[in-house]
PDB file of C-alpha atoms and ligand atoms in Angstrom:
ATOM      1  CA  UNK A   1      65.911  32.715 -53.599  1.00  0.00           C
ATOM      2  CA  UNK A   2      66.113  28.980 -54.398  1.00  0.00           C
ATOM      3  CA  UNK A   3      64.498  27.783 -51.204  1.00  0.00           C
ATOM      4  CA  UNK A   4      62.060  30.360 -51.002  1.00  0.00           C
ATOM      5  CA  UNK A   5      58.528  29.493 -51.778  1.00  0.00           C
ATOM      6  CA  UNK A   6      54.892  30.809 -52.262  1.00  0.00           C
ATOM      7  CA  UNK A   7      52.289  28.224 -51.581  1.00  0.00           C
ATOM      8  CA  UNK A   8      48.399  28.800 -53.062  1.00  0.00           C
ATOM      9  CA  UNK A   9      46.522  28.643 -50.088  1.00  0.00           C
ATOM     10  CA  UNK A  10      42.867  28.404 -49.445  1.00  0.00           C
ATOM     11  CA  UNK A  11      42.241  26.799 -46.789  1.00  0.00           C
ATOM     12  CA  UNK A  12      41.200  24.070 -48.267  1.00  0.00           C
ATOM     13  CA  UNK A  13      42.296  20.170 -47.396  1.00  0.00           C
ATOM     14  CA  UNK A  14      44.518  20.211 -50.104  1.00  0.00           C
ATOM     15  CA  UNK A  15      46.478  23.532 -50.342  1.00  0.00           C
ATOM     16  CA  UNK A  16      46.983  23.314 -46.766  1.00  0.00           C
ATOM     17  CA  UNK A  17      48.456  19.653 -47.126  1.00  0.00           C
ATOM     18  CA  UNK A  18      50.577  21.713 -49.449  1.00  0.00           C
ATOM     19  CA  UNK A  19      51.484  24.711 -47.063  1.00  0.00           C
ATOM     20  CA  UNK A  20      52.921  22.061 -44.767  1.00  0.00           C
ATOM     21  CA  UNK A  21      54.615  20.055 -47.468  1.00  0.00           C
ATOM     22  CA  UNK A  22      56.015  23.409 -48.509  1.00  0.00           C
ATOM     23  CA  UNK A  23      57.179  24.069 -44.777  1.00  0.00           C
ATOM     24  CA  UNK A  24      58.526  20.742 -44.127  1.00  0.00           C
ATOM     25  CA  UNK A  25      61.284  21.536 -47.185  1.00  0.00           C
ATOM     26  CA  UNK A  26      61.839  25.170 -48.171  1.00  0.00           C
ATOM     27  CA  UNK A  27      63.053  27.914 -45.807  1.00  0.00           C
ATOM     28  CA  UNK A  28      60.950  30.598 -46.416  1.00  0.00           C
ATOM     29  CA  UNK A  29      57.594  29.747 -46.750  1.00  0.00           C
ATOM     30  CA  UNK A  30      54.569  32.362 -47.768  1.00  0.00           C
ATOM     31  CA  UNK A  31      50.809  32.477 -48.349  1.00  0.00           C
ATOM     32  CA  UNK A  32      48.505  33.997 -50.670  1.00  0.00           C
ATOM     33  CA  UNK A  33      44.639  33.404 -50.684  1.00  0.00           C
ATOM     34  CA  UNK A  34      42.322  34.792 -53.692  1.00  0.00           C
ATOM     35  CA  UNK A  35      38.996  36.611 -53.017  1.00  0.00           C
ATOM     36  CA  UNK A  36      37.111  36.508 -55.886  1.00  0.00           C
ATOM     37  CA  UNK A  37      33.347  36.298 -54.553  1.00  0.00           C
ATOM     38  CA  UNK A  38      32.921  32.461 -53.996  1.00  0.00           C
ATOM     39  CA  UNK A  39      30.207  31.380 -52.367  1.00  0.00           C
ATOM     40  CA  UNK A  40      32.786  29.219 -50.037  1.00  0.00           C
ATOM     41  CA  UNK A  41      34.260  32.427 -48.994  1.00  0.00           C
ATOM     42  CA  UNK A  42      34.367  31.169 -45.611  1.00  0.00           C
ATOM     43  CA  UNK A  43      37.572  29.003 -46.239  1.00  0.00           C
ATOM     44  CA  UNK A  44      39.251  32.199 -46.390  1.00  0.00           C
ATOM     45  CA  UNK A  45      38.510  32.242 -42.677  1.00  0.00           C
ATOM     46  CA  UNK A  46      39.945  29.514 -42.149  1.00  0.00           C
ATOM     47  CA  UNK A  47      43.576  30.477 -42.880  1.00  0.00           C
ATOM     48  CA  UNK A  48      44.477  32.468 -39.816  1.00  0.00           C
ATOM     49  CA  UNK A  49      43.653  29.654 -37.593  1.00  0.00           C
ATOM     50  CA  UNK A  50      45.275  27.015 -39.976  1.00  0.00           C
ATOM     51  CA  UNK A  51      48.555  29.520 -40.420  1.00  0.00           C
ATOM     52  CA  UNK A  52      48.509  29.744 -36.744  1.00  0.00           C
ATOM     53  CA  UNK A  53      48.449  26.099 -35.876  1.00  0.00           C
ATOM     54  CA  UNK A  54      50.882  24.745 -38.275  1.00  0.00           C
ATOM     55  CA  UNK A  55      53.499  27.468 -37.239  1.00  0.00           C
ATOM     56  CA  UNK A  56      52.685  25.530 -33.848  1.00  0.00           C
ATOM     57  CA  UNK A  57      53.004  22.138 -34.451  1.00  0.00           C
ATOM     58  CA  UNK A  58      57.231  22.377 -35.310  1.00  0.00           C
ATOM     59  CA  UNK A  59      59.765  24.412 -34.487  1.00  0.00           C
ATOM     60  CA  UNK A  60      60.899  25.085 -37.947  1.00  0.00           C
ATOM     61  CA  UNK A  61      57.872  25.187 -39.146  1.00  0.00           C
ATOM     62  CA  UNK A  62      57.518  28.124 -37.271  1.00  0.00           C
ATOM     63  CA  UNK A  63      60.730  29.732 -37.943  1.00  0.00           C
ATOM     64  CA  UNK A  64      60.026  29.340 -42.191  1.00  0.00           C
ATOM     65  CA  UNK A  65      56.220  30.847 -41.874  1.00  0.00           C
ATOM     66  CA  UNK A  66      56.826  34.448 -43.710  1.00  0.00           C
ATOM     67  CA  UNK A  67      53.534  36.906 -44.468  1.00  0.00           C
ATOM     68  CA  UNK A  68      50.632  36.003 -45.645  1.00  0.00           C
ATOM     69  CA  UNK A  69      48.722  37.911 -48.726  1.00  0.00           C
ATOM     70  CA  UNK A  70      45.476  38.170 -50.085  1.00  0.00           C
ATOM     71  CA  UNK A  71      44.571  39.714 -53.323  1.00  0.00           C
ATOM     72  CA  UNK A  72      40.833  40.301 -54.871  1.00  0.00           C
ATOM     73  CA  UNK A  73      40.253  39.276 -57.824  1.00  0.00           C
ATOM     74  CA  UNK A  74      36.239  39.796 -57.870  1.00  0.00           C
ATOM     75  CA  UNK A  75      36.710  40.490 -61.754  1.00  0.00           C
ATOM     76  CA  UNK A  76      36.267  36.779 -62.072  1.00  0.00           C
ATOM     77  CA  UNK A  77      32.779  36.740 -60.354  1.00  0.00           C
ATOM     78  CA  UNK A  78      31.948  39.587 -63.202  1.00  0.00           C
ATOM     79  CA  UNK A  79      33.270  37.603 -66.824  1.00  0.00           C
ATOM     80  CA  UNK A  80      32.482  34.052 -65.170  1.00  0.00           C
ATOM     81  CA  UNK A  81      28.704  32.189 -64.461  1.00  0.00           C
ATOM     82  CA  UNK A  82      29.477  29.674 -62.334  1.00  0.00           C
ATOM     83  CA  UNK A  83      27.993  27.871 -59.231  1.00  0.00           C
ATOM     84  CA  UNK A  84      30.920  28.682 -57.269  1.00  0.00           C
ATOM     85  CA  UNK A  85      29.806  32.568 -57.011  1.00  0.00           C
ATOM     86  CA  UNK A  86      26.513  32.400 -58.051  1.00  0.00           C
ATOM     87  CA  UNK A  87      23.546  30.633 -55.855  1.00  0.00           C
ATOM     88  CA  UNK A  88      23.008  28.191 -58.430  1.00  0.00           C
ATOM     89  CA  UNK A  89      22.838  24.352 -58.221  1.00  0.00           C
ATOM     90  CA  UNK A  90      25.808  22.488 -59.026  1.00  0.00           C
ATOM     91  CA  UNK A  91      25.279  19.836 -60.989  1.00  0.00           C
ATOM     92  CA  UNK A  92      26.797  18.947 -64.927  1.00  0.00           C
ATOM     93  CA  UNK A  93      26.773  21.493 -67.541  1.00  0.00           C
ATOM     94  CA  UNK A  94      25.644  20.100 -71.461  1.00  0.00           C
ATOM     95  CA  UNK A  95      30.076  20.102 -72.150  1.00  0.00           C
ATOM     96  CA  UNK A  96      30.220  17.758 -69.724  1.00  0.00           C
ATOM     97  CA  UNK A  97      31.833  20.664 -67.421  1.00  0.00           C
ATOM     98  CA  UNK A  98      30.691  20.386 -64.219  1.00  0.00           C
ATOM     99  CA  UNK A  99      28.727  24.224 -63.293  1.00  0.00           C
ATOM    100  CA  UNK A 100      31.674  25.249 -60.474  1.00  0.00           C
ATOM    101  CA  UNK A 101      34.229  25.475 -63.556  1.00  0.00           C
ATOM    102  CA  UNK A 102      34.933  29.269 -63.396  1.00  0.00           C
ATOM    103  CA  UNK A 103      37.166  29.550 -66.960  1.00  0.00           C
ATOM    104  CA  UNK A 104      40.340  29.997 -66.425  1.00  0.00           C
ATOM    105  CA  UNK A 105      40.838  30.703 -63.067  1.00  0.00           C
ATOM    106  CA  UNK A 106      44.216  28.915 -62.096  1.00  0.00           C
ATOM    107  CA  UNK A 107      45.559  30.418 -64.470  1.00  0.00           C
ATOM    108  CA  UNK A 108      44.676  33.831 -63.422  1.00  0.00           C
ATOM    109  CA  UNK A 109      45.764  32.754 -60.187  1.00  0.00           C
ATOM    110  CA  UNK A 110      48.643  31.240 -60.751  1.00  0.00           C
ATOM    111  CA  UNK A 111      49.589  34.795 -62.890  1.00  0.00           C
ATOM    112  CA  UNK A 112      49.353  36.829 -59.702  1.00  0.00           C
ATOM    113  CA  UNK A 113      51.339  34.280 -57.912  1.00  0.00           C
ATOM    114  CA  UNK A 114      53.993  34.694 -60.290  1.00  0.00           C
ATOM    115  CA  UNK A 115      54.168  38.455 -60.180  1.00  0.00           C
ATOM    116  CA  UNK A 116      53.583  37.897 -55.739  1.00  0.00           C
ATOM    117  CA  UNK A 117      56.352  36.110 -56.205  1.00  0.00           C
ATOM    118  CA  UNK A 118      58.568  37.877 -58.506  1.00  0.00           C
ATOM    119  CA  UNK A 119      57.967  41.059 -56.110  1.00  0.00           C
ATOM    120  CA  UNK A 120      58.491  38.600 -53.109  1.00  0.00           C
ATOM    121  CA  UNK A 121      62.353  36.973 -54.613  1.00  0.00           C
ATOM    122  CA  UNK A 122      60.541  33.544 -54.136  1.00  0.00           C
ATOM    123  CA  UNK A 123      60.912  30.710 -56.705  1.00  0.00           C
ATOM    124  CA  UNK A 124      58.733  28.092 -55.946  1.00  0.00           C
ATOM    125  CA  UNK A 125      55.266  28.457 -56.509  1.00  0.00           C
ATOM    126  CA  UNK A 126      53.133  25.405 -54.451  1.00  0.00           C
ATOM    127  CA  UNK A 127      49.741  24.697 -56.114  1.00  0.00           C
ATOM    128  CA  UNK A 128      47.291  21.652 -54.833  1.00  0.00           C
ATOM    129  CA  UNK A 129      45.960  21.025 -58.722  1.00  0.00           C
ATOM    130  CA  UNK A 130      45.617  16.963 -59.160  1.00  0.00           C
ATOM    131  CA  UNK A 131      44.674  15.447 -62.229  1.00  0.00           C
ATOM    132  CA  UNK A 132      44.129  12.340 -60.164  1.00  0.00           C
ATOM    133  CA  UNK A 133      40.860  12.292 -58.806  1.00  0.00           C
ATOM    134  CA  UNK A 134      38.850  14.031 -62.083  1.00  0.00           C
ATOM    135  CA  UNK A 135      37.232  16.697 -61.416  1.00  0.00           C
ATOM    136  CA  UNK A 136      36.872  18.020 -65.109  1.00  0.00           C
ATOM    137  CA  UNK A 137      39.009  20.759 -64.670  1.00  0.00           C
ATOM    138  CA  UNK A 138      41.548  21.722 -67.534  1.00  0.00           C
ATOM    139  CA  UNK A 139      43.389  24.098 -65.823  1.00  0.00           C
ATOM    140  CA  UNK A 140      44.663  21.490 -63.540  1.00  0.00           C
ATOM    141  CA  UNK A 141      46.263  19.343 -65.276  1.00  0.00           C
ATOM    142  CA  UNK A 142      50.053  18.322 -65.909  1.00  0.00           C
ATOM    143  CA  UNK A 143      50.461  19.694 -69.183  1.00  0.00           C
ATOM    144  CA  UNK A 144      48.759  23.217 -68.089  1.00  0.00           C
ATOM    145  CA  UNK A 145      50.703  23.158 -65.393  1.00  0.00           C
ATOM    146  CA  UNK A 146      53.780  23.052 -67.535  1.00  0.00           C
ATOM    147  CA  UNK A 147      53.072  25.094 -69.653  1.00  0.00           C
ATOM    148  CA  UNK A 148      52.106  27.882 -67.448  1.00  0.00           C
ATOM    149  CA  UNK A 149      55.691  27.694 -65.527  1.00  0.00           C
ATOM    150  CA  UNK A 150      56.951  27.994 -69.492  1.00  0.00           C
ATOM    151  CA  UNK A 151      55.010  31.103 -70.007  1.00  0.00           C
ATOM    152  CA  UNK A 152      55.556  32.795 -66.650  1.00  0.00           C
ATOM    153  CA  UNK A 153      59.256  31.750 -66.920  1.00  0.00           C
ATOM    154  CA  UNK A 154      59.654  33.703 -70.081  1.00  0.00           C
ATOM    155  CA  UNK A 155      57.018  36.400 -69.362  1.00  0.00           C
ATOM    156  CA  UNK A 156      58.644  37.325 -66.336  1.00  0.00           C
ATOM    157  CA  UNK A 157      62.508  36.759 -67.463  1.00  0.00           C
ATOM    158  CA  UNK A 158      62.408  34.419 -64.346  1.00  0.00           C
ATOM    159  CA  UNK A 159      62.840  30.443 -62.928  1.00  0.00           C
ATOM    160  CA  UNK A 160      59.898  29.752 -61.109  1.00  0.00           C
ATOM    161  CA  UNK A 161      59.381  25.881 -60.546  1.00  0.00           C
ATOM    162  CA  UNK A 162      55.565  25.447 -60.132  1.00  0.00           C
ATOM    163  CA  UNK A 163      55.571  22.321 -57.736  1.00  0.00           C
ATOM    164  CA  UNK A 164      52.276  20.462 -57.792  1.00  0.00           C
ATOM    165  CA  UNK A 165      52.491  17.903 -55.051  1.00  0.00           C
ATOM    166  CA  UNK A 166      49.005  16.673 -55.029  1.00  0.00           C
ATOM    167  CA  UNK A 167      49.065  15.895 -58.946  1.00  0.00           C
ATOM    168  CA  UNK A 168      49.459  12.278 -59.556  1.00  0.00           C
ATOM    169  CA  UNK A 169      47.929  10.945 -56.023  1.00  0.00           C
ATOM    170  CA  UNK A 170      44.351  10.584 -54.737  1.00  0.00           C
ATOM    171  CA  UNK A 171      42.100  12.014 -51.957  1.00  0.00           C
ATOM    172  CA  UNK A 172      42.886   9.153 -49.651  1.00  0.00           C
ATOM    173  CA  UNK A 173      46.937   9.430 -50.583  1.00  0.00           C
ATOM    174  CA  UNK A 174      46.796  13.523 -49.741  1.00  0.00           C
ATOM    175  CA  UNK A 175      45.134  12.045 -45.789  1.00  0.00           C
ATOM    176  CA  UNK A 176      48.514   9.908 -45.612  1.00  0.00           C
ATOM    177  CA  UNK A 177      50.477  12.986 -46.924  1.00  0.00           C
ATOM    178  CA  UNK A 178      49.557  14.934 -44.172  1.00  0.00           C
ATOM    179  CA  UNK A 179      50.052  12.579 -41.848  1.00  0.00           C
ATOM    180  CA  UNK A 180      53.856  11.350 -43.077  1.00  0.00           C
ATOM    181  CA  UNK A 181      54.422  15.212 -42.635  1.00  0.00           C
ATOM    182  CA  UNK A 182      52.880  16.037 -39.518  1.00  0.00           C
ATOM    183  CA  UNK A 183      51.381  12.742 -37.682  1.00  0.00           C
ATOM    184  CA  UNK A 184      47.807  12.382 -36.524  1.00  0.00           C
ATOM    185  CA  UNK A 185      47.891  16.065 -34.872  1.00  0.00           C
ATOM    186  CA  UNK A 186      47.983  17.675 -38.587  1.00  0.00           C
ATOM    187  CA  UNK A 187      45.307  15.134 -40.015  1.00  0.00           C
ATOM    188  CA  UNK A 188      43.343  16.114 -36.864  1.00  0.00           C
ATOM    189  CA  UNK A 189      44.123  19.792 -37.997  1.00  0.00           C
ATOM    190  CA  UNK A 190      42.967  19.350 -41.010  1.00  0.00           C
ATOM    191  CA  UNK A 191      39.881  17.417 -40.143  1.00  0.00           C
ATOM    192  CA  UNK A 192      38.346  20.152 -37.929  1.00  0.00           C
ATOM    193  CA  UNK A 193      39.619  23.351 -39.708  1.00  0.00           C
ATOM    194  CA  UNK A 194      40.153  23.498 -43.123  1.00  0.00           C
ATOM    195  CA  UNK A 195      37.033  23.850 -45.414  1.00  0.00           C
ATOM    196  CA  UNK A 196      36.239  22.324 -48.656  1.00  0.00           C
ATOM    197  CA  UNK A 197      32.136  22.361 -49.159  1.00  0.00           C
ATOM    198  CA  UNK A 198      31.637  24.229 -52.139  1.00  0.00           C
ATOM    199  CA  UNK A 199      28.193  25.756 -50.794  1.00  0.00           C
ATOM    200  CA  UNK A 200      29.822  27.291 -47.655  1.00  0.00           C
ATOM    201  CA  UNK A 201      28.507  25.260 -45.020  1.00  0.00           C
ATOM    202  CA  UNK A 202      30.327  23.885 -42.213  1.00  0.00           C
ATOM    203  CA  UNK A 203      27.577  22.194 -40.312  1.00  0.00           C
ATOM    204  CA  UNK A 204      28.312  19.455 -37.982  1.00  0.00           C
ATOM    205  CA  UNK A 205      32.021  18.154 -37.977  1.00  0.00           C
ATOM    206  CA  UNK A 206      31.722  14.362 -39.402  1.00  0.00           C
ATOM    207  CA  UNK A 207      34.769  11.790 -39.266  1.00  0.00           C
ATOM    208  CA  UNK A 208      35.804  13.856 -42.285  1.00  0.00           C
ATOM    209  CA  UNK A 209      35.201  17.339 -41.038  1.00  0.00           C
ATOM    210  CA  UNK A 210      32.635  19.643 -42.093  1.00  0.00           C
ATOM    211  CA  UNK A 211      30.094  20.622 -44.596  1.00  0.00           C
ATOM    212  CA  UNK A 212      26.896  19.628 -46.742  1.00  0.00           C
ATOM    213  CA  UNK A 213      27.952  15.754 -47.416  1.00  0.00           C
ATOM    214  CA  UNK A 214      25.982  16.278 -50.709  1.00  0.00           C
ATOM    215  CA  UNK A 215      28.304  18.447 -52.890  1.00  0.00           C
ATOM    216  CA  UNK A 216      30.725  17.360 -55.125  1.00  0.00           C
ATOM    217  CA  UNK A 217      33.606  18.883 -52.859  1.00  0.00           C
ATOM    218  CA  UNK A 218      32.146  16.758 -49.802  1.00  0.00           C
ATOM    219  CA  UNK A 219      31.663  13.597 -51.344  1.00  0.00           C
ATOM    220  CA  UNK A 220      35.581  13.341 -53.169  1.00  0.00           C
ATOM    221  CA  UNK A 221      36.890  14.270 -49.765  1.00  0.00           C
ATOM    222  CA  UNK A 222      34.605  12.127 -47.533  1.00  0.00           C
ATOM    223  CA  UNK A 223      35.018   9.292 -49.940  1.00  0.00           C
ATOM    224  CA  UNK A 224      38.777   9.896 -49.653  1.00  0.00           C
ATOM    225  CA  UNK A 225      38.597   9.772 -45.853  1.00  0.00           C
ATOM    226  CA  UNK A 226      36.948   6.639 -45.944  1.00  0.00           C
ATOM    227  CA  UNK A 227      39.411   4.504 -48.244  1.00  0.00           C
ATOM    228  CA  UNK A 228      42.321   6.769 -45.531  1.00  0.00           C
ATOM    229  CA  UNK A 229      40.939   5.645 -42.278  1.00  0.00           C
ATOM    230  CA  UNK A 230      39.980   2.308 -43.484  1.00  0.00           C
ATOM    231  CA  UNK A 231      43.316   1.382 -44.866  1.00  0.00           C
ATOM    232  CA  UNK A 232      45.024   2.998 -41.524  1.00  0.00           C
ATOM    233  CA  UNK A 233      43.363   0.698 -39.464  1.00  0.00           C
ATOM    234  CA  UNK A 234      43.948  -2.950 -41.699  1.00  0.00           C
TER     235      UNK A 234
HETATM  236 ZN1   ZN B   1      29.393  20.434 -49.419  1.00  0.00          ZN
END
């Protein structure tokens, strides 16, 4: 059980960063995606195609890929008003919250992981949460983090690790991540096929991949591009 791991993935830039960081050090390596009625519900998409293509880019990579799992948790769409599954605008609640906070929801996530997980034998449980880059979001920092493997740990009689690779480096830092781990071909990966726009959109595929350009998602991770590329090529 103690290389045996359970990465949160999306399809996003970051969790699937994670899903190879995951594969380039565990042996047994497996997926779980959450529908809960976001309006970006075509990242979910994405994941064959990035499962698919990572399993192809190493041999071992290949050979630690286990099942992948999805489990719907719509419930959140029903207790939470937010911009993420509503068609609302985003834009800065009167807390200071930014509108695409939907309460709680890593750590309703990160409870099903555990109990995935538990079912599954795996320990480690691989979340992309980053305090670094602010995006307002309690449930992703450090000390929730923490806490959460406490309470799972002694809600579940178990020793999950919660590994948060992402947590104390920046959008530009997670590009060179992915490239330490798999070279230009997985930042290429990543470029083209994983989605991050919060409104759904992939659009035309810009030097940072696709989506809107104007949402909050777009902007951290074409901003993060930039400072990438331009410090690759100084
Ligand atoms: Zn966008």
């Amino acid at each position: 059980m103690s290389s045996r791991a359970l990465v949160l993935f999306s399809g996003g830039q970051d969790s699937t960063t994670c899903l190879a960081w995951a594969l380039d050090r565990f042996d047994h390596v497996e997926t779980l995606g959450f529908d809960y009625g976001q309006r970006h519900r075509v990242e979910l998409d994405c994941r064959a195609t990035l499962r698919r293509a990572l399993a192809a880019m190493k041999p071992a990579w290949r050979a630690r890929l286990g099942e992948d799992h999805t489990i719907e948790v719509g419930a959140i769409a029903q207790v939470a008003q937010s911009a993420l599954t509503q068609d609302m605008a985003i834009e800065m609640a009167e807390d200071g919250m930014p509108n695409t906070f939907v309460p709680g929801r890593n750590l309703i996530f990160l409870t099903f992981a555990a109990a995935l997980a538990y079912r599954r034998g795996l320990r480690h449980i691989v979340g992309g949460m980053c305090e670094t880059d602010f995006s307002g979001y309690p449930d992703c920092r450090d000390d929730t983090m923490k806490a959460m493997q406490v309470a799972l740990n002694l809600g579940m009689n178990q020793r999950f690790v919660l590994e948060t690779p992402l947590m104390w480096i920046d959008k530009a830092q997670t590009w060179r991540l992915a490239e330490e781990l798999g070279g230009t071909a997985l930042v290429d990966l990543i470029q083209q096929e994983t989605h991050t726009c919060y409104l759904g959109e992939r659009g035309a595929l810009h030097a940072w991949g696709h989506g809107c350009g104007h949402c909050p998602a777009c902007q951290l991770r074409a901003d993060g591009f930039a400072r990438y590329a331009a410090a690759r090529s100084s």
